[in-house]
């Protein structure tokens, strides 16, 4: 496949738009809040789909009618997927988004425009209606390049009301939390600075437990709890490791900017089945294990007609090991380091998953350490001639020319 393809199926609430580059296949549902319903790497599904609402073909199961829904959280048709909401969430006044459910931004119909770019990328732009409650119109632009194990999501919120508004963009990626991924499973978050690195946000039946994986990296393991934790010192990357593999996200953070939810730049929400509705959460009664990986933009004061934007770069990998860091080119399971077992013949070792085909090259010497394929982990343990104990271990990724 030389370029990414776009295919449209069905109409109305049942319309599905597929973007496919032969490695990654994305399926969007314009009629269901402009969300992505499916993100697959070589057939492996990464997103959560509610099986009581959607079948394996992402169509409404018999007897289910989907479309705009309003009311308490107990009325929410959470079909799953990846979607965009305004933050902060709450029910105390017009400065908070009282959803989900929400009949415009979460479950309303989005206009869809699909096109192909000159470089062979498939581009899908999804635009909401004008929401009278928040005063916003949301736009989600999805770009899938040829030959990549990842995609880009560009978000925009425009103030279409006649008064000033203050909102932050909030992207919510729902992932099936039932699959086992061993001791490395869960959500990883890069953090920096002195902390505190976490803040408890919602306790449905408890607060999620957070572990330190490595300096500057925290992990929220899978656990039987309904609750949310925020990361006010998030450095701009998140990663989920589950049975399907690894899904990473990169986004810019505004140092010194004001963020919702006690300053949270990123958040993780966990759901697990409960015996009875959680009345203090609007009657929410989870029946599945779901993990939400959430990237936020800063709060923006929007005059009528003004917009705020947030870009999120997604990467995919088949591996289920831990994540030590995410870069524009991929992610490290194990950052490069020298193996000193034989000082006379030092070896450079590491493990990396790239977004596209290319080579891993030791920066100092120019030695090629390994060749990488999109989305496939590559491990190297390679002697580097002329290197010594004090030689920098920095490794660069060099993409293949298309």
Steps between C-alpha positions, in 0.01 A plus 500: 500500500673819381274743681236498772148426382164641609177301482149614603229252598137553597325826580364703789566367848626177345761659273857370540807656339810281476857629458747223413872508414552123505655512848246705697124506443286769662119500505311818584130550571393854400143442621612396848680807626774496236690232687745238391339165572795284400879529486667185371866417445530198270156385614552554873230721652613763753175681584212399724166422332186450707376155388147570625471791255726411207573167334836380367436693175447823699128509421219544753391165641137402429255699710747783578434848367795736519503876457489819708445430871460739794429454870686352799811287459288188548338580160836520319547264206874454536579331170875540568775623269701823491316833528548865596324688778536846659645528850440556784224249552236575761140582576530816711468769233550612138880496537495120531408241239203303637564178313504230394236445379487799273279526188737709286870450573495142632213329319393744229570479128828644367548616142770293326740600223751244371790572266844382388812714544782535247728274709246216488352565843130449566337792682162496671352816654206461738311812611232517768192714504493821704440406862275754676607395850877527466492748212748282311540333164755216504714390207703175488741455209651153465805450277631154411829500309618215277729243660456617859394320815319803636287800413451867589195657659463880476231643726334839492226660712344821367283734706188539289302682770462875546682513836848421629559135603776319686569138406774244454511223239479152648560190290377170642630166369308200635685168503382150594643440847414131521797360306804384692839651414712354781683705757567780250133572427327830570541867417841670502534877536811711459538763775759763584580751769482475880137390528262409645455300181145372563173631637190291585204620294210256527442215743213285377576213734864594562803684361725345235840383620803657329851349500839646412634301205824699459620856562260723309262214414188398698275198438132445580462119505177321420288478817140445610406859575275772363683829525724759340848641559652815349860581409577873552869456405442288187784552252291436187483125443276212602506130412263210558632143505235229466427167339487656149838671537599860572321825413695822561403867492715814472367852551641843585467633854483869585751565775349752738157464337182449700347153468166365628459237771759632748744577221488159330670482159407132466259267678425129533150370574444137595173306500427155636167323554307603812208335682280809511482845335731769632242758595755776566611458134153546350405134532798377297513120516801357312473143373830480310864567577588818313813717509483861383824670394437874490709788362400858582582842366526814714199708589446772242298821525310510172334812368221438248655342191828408667634143516727282709694207353675182607692245290547139612742263324404133541743211463434126496711196578448125526722463809369474856809604692535808722535849354798712604437797271319617185669697221378643166638186333362233735542379854767341717432184695857517627705815446846443345781427745846350497550141602829499693549124528798526267667845536727425207205446267209715624152418372206735469165347594140621487149429371301735275178498296488742207204662323653438157772292334858610558823441687624559853839672487747576780537878479865526603645231275241471224482124558174342383358302792183350349236537231147577616160427346185703578342395829734207562735504802868469417759406761867564449810393691777608267877558533603853403862524380700781660246566775600529863341524842446876462367496143144642486238228446268722294321319216324666205231360274556547127186438292515327164435720201156442353 
